[in-house]
Coordinates of C-alpha atoms and ligand atoms in Angstrom, one line a residue:
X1 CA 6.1 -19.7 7.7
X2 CA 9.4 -19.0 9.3
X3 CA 8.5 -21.5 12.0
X4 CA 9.7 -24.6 10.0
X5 CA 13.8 -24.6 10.5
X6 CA 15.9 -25.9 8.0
X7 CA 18.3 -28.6 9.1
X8 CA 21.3 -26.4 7.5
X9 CA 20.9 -23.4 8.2
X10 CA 22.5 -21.7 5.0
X11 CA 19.5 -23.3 3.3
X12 CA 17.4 -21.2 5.5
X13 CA 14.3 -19.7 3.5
X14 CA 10.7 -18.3 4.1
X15 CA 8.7 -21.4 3.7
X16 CA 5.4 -21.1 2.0
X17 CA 2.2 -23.1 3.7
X18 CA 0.0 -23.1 0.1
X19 CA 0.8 -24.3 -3.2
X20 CA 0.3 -23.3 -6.7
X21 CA -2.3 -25.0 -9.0
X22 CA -2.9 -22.0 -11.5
X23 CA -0.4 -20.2 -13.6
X24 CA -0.1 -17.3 -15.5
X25 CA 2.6 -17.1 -18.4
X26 CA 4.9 -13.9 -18.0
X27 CA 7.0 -12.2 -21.0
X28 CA 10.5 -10.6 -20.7
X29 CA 10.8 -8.4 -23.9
X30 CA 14.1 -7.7 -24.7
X31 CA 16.1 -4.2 -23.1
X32 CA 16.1 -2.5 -25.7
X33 CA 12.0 -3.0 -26.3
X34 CA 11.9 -2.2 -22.4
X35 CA 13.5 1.3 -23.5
X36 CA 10.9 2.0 -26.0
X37 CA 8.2 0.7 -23.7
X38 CA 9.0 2.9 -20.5
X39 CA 9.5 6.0 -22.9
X40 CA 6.2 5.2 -25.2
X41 CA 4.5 5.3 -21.7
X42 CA 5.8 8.8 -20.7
X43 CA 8.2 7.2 -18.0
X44 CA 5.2 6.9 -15.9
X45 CA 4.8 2.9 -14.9
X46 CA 1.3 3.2 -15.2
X47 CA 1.5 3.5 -18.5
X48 CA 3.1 0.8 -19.3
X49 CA 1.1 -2.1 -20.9
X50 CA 1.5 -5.6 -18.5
X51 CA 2.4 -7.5 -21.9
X52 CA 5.7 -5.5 -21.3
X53 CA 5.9 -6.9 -17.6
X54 CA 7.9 -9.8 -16.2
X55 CA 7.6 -8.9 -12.8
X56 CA 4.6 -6.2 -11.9
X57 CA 5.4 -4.8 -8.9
X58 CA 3.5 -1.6 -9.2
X59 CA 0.9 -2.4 -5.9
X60 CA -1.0 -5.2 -4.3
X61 CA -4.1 -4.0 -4.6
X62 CA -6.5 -6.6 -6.2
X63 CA -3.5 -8.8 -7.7
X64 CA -3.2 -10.9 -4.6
X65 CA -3.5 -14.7 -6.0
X66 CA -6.7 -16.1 -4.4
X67 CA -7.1 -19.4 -2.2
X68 CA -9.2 -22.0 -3.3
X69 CA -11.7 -21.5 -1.1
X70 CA -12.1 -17.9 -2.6
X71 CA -12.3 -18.8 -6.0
X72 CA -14.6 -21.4 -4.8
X73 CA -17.0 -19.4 -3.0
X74 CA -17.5 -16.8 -6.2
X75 CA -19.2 -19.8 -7.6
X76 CA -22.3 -19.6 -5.0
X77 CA -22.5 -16.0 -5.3
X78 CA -26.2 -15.2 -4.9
X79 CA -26.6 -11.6 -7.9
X80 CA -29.2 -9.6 -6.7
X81 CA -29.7 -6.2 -6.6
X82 CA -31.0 -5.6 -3.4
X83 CA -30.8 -8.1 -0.7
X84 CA -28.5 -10.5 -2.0
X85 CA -27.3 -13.2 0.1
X86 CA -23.8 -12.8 -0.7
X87 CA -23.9 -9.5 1.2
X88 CA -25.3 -11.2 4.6
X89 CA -22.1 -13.5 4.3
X90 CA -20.0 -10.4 4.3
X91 CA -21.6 -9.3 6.6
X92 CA -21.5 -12.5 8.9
X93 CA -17.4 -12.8 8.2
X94 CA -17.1 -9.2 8.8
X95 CA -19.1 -9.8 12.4
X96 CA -16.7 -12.9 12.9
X97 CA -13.5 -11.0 12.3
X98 CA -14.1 -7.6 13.6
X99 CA -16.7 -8.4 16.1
X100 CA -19.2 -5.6 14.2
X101 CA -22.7 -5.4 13.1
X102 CA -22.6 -1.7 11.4
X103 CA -21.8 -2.4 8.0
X104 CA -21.6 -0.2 4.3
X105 CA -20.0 -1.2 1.4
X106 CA -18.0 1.0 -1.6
X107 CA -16.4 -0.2 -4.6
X108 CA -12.6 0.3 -3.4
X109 CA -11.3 1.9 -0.6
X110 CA -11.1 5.4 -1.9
X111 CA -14.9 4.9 -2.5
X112 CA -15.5 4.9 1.3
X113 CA -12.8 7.8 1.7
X114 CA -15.2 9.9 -0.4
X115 CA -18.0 8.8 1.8
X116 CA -16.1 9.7 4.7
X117 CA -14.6 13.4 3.3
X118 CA -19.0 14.2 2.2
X119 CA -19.7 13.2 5.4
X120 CA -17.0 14.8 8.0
X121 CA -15.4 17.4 6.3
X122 CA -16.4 20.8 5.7
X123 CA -14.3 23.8 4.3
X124 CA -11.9 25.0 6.8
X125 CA -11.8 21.7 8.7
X126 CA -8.8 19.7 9.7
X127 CA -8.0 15.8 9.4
X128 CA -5.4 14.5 11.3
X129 CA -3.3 11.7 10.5
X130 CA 0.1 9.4 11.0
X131 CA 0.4 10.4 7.3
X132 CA -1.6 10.9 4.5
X133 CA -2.4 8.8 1.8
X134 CA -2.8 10.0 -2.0
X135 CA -6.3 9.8 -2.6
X136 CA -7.6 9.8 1.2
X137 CA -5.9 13.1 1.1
X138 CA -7.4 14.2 -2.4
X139 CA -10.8 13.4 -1.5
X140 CA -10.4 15.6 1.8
X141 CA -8.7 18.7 0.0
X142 CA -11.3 18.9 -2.7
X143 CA -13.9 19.8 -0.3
X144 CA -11.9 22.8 1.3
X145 CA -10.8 20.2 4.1
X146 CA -6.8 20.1 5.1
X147 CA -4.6 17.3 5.9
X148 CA -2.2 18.0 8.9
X149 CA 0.1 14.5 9.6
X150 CA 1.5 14.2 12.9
X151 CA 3.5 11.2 12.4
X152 CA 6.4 10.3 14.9
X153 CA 9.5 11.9 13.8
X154 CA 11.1 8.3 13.7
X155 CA 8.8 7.1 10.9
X156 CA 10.9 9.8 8.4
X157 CA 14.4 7.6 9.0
X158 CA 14.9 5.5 6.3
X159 CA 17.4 3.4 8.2
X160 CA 16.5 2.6 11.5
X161 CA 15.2 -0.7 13.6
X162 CA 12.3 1.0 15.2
X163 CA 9.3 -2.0 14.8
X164 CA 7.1 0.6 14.3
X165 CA 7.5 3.5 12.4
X166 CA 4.1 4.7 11.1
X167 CA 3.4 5.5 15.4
X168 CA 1.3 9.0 15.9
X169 CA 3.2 11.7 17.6
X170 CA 0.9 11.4 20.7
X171 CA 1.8 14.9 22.1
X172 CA 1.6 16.8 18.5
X173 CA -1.8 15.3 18.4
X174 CA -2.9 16.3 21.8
X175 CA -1.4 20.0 21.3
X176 CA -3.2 20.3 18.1
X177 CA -6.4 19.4 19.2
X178 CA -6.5 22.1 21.7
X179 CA -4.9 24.8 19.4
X180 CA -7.8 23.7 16.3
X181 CA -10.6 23.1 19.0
X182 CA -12.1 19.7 18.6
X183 CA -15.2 21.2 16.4
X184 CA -13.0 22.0 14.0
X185 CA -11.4 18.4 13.5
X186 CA -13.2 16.4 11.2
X187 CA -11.7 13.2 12.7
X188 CA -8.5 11.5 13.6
X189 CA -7.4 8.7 10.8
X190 CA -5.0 6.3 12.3
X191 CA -3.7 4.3 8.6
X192 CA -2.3 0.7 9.6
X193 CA 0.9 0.1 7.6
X194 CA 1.8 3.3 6.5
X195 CA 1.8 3.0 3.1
X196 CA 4.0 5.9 1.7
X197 CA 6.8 5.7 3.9
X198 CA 6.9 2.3 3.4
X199 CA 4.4 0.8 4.6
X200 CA 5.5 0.9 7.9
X201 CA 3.1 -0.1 10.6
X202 CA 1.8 1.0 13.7
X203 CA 1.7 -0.9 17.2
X204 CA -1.1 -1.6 19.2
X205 CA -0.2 0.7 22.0
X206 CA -0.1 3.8 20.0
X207 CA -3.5 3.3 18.3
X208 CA -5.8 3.0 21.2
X209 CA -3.7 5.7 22.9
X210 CA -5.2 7.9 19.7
X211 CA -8.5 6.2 20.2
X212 CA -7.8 7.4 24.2
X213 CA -7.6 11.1 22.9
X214 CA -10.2 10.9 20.6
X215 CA -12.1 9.9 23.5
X216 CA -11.5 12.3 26.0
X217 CA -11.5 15.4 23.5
X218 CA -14.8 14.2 21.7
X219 CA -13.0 13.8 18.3
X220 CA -14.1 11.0 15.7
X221 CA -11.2 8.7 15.3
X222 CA -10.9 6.4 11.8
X223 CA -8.8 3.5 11.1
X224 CA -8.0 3.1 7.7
X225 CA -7.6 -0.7 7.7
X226 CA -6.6 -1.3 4.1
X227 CA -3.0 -2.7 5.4
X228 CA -4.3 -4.1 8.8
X229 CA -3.0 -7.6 8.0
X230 CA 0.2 -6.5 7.6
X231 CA 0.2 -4.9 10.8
X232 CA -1.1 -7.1 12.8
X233 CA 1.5 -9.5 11.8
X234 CA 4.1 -7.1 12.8
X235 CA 2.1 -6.5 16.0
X236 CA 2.3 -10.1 16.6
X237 CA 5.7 -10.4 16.2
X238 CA 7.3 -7.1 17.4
X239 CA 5.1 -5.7 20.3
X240 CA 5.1 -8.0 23.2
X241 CA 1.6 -7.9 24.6
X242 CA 0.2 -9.1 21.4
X243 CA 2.5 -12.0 21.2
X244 CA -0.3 -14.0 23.4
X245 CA -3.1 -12.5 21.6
X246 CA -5.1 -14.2 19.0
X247 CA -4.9 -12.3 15.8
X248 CA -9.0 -12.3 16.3
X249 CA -8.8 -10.7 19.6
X250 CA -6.7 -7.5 18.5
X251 CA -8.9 -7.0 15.0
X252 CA -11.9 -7.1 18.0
X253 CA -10.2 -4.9 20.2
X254 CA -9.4 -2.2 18.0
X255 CA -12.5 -2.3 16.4
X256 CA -14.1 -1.8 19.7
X257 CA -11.9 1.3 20.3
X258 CA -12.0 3.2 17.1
X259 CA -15.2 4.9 15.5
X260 CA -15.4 3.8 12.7
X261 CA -13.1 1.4 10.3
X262 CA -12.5 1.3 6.8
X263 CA -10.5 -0.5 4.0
X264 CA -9.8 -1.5 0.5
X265 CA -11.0 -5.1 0.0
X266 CA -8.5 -5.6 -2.8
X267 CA -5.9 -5.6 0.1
X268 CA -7.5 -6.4 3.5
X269 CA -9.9 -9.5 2.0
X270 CA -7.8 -10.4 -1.2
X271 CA -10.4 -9.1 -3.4
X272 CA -12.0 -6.0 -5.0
X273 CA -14.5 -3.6 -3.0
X274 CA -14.2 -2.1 0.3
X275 CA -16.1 -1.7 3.8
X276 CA -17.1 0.8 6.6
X277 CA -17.5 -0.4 9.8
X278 CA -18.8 1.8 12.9
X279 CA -19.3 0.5 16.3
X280 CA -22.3 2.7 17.0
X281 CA -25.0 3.0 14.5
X282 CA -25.1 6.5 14.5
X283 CA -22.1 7.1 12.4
X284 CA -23.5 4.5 9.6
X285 CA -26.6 6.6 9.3
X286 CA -24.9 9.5 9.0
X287 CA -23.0 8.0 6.0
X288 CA -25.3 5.8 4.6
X289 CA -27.4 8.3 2.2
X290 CA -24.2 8.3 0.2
X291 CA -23.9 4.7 -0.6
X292 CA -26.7 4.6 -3.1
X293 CA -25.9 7.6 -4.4
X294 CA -22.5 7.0 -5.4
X295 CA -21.9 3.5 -5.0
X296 CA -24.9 1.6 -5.5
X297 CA -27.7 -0.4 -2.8
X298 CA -26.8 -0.8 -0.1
X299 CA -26.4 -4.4 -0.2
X300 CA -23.3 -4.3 -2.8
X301 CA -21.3 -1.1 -3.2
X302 CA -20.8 -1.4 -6.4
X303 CA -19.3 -4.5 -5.6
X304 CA -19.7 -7.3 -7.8
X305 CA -21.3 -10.1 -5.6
X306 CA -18.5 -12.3 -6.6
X307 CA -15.7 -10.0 -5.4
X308 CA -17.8 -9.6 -2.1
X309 CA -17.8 -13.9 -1.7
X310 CA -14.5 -13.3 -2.1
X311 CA -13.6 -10.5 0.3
X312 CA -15.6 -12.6 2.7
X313 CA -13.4 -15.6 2.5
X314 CA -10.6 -13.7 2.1
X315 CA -11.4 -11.7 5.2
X316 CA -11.5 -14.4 7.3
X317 CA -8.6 -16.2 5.6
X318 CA -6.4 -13.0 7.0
X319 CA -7.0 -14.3 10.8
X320 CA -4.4 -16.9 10.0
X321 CA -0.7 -16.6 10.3
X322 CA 0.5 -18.9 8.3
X323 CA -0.8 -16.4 5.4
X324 CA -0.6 -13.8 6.9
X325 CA 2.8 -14.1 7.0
X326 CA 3.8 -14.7 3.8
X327 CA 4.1 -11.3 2.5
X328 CA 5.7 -9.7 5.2
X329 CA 8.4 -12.6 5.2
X330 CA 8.7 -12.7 1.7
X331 CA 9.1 -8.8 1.7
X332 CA 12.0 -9.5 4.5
X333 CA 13.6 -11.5 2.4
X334 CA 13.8 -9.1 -0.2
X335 CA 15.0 -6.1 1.7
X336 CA 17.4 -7.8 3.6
X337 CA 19.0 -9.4 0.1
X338 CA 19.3 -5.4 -1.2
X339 CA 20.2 -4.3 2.1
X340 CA 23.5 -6.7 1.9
X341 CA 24.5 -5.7 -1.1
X342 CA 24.5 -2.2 -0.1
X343 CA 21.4 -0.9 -2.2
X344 CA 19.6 1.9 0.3
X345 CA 16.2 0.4 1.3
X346 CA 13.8 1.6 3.8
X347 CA 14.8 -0.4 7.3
X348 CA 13.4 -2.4 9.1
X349 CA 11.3 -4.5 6.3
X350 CA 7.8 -3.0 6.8
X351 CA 4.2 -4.5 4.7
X352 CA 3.4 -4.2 1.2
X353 CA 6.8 -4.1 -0.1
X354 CA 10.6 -2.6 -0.4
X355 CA 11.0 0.4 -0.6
X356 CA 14.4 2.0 -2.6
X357 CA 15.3 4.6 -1.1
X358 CA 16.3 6.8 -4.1
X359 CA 17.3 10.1 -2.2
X360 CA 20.3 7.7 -1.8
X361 CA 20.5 6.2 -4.8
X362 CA 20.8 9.4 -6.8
X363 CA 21.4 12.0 -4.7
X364 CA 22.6 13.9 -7.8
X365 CA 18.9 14.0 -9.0
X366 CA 17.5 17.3 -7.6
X367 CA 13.4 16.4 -5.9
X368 CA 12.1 18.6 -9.2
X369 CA 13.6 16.1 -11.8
X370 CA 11.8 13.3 -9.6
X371 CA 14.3 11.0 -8.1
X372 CA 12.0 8.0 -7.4
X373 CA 10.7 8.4 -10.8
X374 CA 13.8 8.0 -12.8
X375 CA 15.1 5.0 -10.6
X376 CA 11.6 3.1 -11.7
X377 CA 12.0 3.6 -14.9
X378 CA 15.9 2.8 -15.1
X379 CA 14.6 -0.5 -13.1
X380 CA 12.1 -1.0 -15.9
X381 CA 14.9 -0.7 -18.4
X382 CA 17.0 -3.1 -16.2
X383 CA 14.7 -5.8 -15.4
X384 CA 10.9 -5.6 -16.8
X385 CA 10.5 -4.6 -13.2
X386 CA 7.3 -1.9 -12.8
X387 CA 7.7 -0.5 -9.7
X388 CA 5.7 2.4 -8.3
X389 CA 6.7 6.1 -7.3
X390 CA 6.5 7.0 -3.9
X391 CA 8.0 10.5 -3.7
X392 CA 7.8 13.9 -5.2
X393 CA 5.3 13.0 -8.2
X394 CA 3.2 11.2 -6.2
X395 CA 2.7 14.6 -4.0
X396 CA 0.4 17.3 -5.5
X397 CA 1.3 20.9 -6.1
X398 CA 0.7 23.2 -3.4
X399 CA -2.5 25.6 -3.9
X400 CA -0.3 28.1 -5.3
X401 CA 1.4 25.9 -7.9
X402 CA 4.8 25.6 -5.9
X403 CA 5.9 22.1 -5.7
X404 CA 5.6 19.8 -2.6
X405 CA 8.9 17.9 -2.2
X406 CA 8.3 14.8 -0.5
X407 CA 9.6 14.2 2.8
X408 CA 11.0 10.7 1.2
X409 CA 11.7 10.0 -2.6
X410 CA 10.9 6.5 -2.4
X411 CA 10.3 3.7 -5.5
X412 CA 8.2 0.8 -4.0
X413 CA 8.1 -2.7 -5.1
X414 CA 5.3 -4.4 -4.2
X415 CA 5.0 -7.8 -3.6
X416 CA 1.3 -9.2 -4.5
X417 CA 0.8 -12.1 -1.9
X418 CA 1.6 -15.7 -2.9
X419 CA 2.4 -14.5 -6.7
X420 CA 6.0 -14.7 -6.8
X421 CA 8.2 -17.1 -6.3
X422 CA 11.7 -17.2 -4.4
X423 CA 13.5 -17.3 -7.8
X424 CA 11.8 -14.2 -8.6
X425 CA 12.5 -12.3 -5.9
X426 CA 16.0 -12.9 -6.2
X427 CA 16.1 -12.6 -9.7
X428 CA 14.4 -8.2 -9.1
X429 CA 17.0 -8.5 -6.0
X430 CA 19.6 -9.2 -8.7
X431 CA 18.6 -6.6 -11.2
X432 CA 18.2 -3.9 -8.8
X433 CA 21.5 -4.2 -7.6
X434 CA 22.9 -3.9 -11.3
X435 CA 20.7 -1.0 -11.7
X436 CA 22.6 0.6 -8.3
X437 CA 25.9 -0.3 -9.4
X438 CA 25.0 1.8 -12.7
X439 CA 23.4 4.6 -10.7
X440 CA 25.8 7.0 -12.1
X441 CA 24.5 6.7 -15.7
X442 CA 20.8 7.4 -13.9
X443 CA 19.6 10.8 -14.9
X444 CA 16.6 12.7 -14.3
X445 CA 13.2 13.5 -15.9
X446 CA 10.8 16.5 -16.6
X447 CA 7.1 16.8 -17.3
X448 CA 5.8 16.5 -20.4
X449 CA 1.8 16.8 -19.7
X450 CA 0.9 17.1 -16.2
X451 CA -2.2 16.4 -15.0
X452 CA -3.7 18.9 -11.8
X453 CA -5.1 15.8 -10.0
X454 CA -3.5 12.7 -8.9
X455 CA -0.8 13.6 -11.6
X456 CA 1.3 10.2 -11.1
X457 CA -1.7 7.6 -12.2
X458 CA -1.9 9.3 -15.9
X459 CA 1.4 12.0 -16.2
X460 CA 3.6 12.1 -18.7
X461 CA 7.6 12.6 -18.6
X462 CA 10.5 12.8 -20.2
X463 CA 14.4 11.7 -19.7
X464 CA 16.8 14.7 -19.5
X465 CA 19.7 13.8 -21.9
X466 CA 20.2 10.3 -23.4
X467 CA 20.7 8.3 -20.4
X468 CA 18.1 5.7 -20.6
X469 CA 20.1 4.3 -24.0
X470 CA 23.7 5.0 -22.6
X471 CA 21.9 2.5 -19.7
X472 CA 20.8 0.2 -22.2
X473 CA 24.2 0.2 -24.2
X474 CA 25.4 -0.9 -20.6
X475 CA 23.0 -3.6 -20.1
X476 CA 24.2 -5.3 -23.4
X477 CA 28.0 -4.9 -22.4
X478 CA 27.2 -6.1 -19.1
X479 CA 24.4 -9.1 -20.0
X480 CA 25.2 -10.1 -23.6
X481 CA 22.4 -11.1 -25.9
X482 CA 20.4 -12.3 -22.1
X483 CA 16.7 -10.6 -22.2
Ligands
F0G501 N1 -5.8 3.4 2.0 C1 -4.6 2.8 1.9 C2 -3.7 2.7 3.1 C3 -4.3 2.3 0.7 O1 -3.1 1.7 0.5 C4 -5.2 2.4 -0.4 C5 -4.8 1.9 -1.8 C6 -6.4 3.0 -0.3 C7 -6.7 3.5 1.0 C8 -7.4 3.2 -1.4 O2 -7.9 2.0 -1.7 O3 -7.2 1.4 -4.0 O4 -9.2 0.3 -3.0 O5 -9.3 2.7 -3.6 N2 -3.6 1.6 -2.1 C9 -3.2 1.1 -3.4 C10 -1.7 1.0 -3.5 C11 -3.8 1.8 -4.6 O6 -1.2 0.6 -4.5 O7 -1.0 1.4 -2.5 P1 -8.4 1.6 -3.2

């Protein structure tokens, strides 16, 4: 995008390469309907209803806008149970991209993380990881398995211009290898644009150096591809030796290197569903017996055949830069408009989308009256802005029912490729930055029903004192009668 320079350069802008030919109408409901919304939903964004939503930043998972040649290729979806020829064209775009004939399907991404966790992990064994992610690590605890993550110290700065921050301490891996004994490592999971500290990504060099040590030590090494795109993008444009490499050949080369590859299709693919590649055969026998017994034949998933036309396209859509880079740039954009007016944000811009750094932002708000959950929902409150938490609620308790802090109390803001416009970012840029010059007024937040699992999808809180009216009472002084 960034390629096309503006004659002033004042004017200078990320410049989309698409158009928009289908709309959706959006409502901003007035603050003080905000209040009651965030509080009927327990302060937990989840629960809020997406008729209450201007901008729904909450994830980009599935609420990517299509292309037209996605859309246009659910209409020759062939829907058969077994067989269908909508899976061989997965199949054939999943060859083309990834150069790889071993192929399962789920119906998301966590789908083939359970797959994975029946398969490889045993009570008492370890997974190994740049860092965790909620429900890869759920599925892996609930059957007696740990999660250790070795991620580079560097990945824990907020502020820092390190290109790649979700990098795998190389030596912690090696050292704990040896101390565990390979037999007891179920596998190595490299995830490509870190997604909870902020979806940071990894370079080239550091993931086949894991690949390297899985090799040598005999250890079954996984990329979690859900945020590849992303990555690669970055890998493109921050890591010199991929500069002169087609996007193609470094989706090819790691898939050559690693195992076994997975991902959500509702990121990687634009769609719904999700995939698990190996390179040898062995490792897709090994899981395949769970594919009809949880997901379905195993020529969809549990996917609908649509969605896997979809994911198909969209998969090999994602070996083109000019959309590939339209979230990261966009995402840049963002980050660098909060970062000059002085709001903390995770540096430098990473994939998905900004990330607040609310340890920052409240530091008055102690990690056990959740930090990054009270600055989503003030942001509600400010802007019809559904964020997600990224910190302490979004941990689970430890075994003993102490509470794991997390290492950063983050509220994300997604941005869902090609669904907002410029105006819109600046218009959440704008809000935020009312909501930080108000942080003061931000208070915290306690549970009201907490749930043992996953708590943050369905949890229920509470504001401690009034402050989410003394906020609103601001908004009006500040705003007028504006929505
Ligand atoms: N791995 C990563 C890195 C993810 O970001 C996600 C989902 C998954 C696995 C699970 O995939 O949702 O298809 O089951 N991330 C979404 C998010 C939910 O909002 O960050 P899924």
């Amino acid at each position: 995008m960034s390629s096309v320079k503006f004659y002033q350069q004042e004017n200078q802008v990320p410049l989309e390469m698409h158009k928009v030919r289908v709309v959706q109408k959006l409502n901003l409901i007035p603050v003080e309907d905000r209040l009651r919304a965030i509080q009927e939903a327990g302060n937990n964004t989840f629960l809020l209803q997406n008729r209450d939503i201007y901008m729904d930043m909450i994830t980009d998972s599935g609420v990517n806008a299509m292309s037209d040649r996605q859309t246009a290729a659910m209409h020759v979806a062939d829907d058969s149970y077994a067989g269908s020829e909508s899976w061989n064209r997965a199949k054939a775009a999943i060859k083309t991209v990834f150069g790889v004939d071993n192929v399962l399907p789920a119906h998301q991404g966590r789908a083939a993380e359970n797959i994975l966790a029946e398969t490889f992990v045993k009570p008492g064994k370890v997974a190994l990881m740049n860092f965790h992610f909620t429900t890869t690590k759920a599925h892996i605890t609930r059957l007696g398995g740990e999660v250790v993550e070795l991620i580079d110290k560097k990945g824990l700065i907020p502020q820092s211009d390190d290109p790649f921050k979700g990098d795998f301490d190389l030596d912690a891996l090696r050292s704990i290898i040896e101390e565990k004994g390979a037999e007891n490592v179920a596998f190595v999971r490299v995830e490509a644009g870190t997604n909870l500290i902020g979806g940071q990504p990894v370079s080239l060099e550091n993931m086949l150096a894991v690949t390297d040590i899985c090799h040598q030590t005999g250890v079954v090494s996984v990329l979690d591809a859900s945020l590849l795109q992303d990555n690669v993008y970055f890998m493109k444009k921050r890591e010199p030796r991929c500069n002169y490499m087609e996007v193609k050949d470094i989706y090819h080369l790691l898939a050559s290197r690693f195992d076994i590859i997975y991902f959500s299709a509702r990121k990687l693919g634009f769609s719904r569903g999700g995939f698990i590649l190996s390179t040898d055969a062995k490792w897709t026998q090994m899981m395949m017996e769970f594919v009809p017994l949880y997901e379905g034949f195993l020529t969809y998933g549990g996917m609908e055949v649509r969605s896997i036309e979809a994911a198909a396209e969209g998969l090999l859509e994602s070996l083109d830069m000019e959309y590939i880079s339209q979230g990261p740039e966009f995402i840049e954009y963002l980050v660098n408009e909060l970062d000059a007016y002085g709001v903390p944000v995770i540096k430098p811009a990473g994939g998905l989308g900004a990330h607040l750094n609310c340890s920052e932002i409240v530091p008055n708000i102690p990690h056990n009256q959740y930090p990054a959950a009270a600055v989503g929902a003030a942001l509600y409150i400010a802007g019809g802005i559904r964020g997600m938490e990224r910190g302490t609620v979004s941990e689970q308790r430890e075994p003993d029912g102490t509470e794991r802090y997390a290492e950063l109390e983050l509220q994300r803001l997604a941005l869902p490729r090609r669904v907002f416009t410029l105006s819109q970012v600046k218009y959440c840029a704008d809000r935020v930055k009312w909501m930080y010059d108000n942080r003061n007024l931000i208070g915290g937040l306690k549970w009201t029903e907490e749930p043992k699992v996953l708590r943050f999808f369905f949890g229920r809180m509470k504001e401690i004192g009034h402050w989410q009216e003394e906020l609103v009472s601001k908004f009006r002084e500040d705003f007028g009668d504006s929505l």
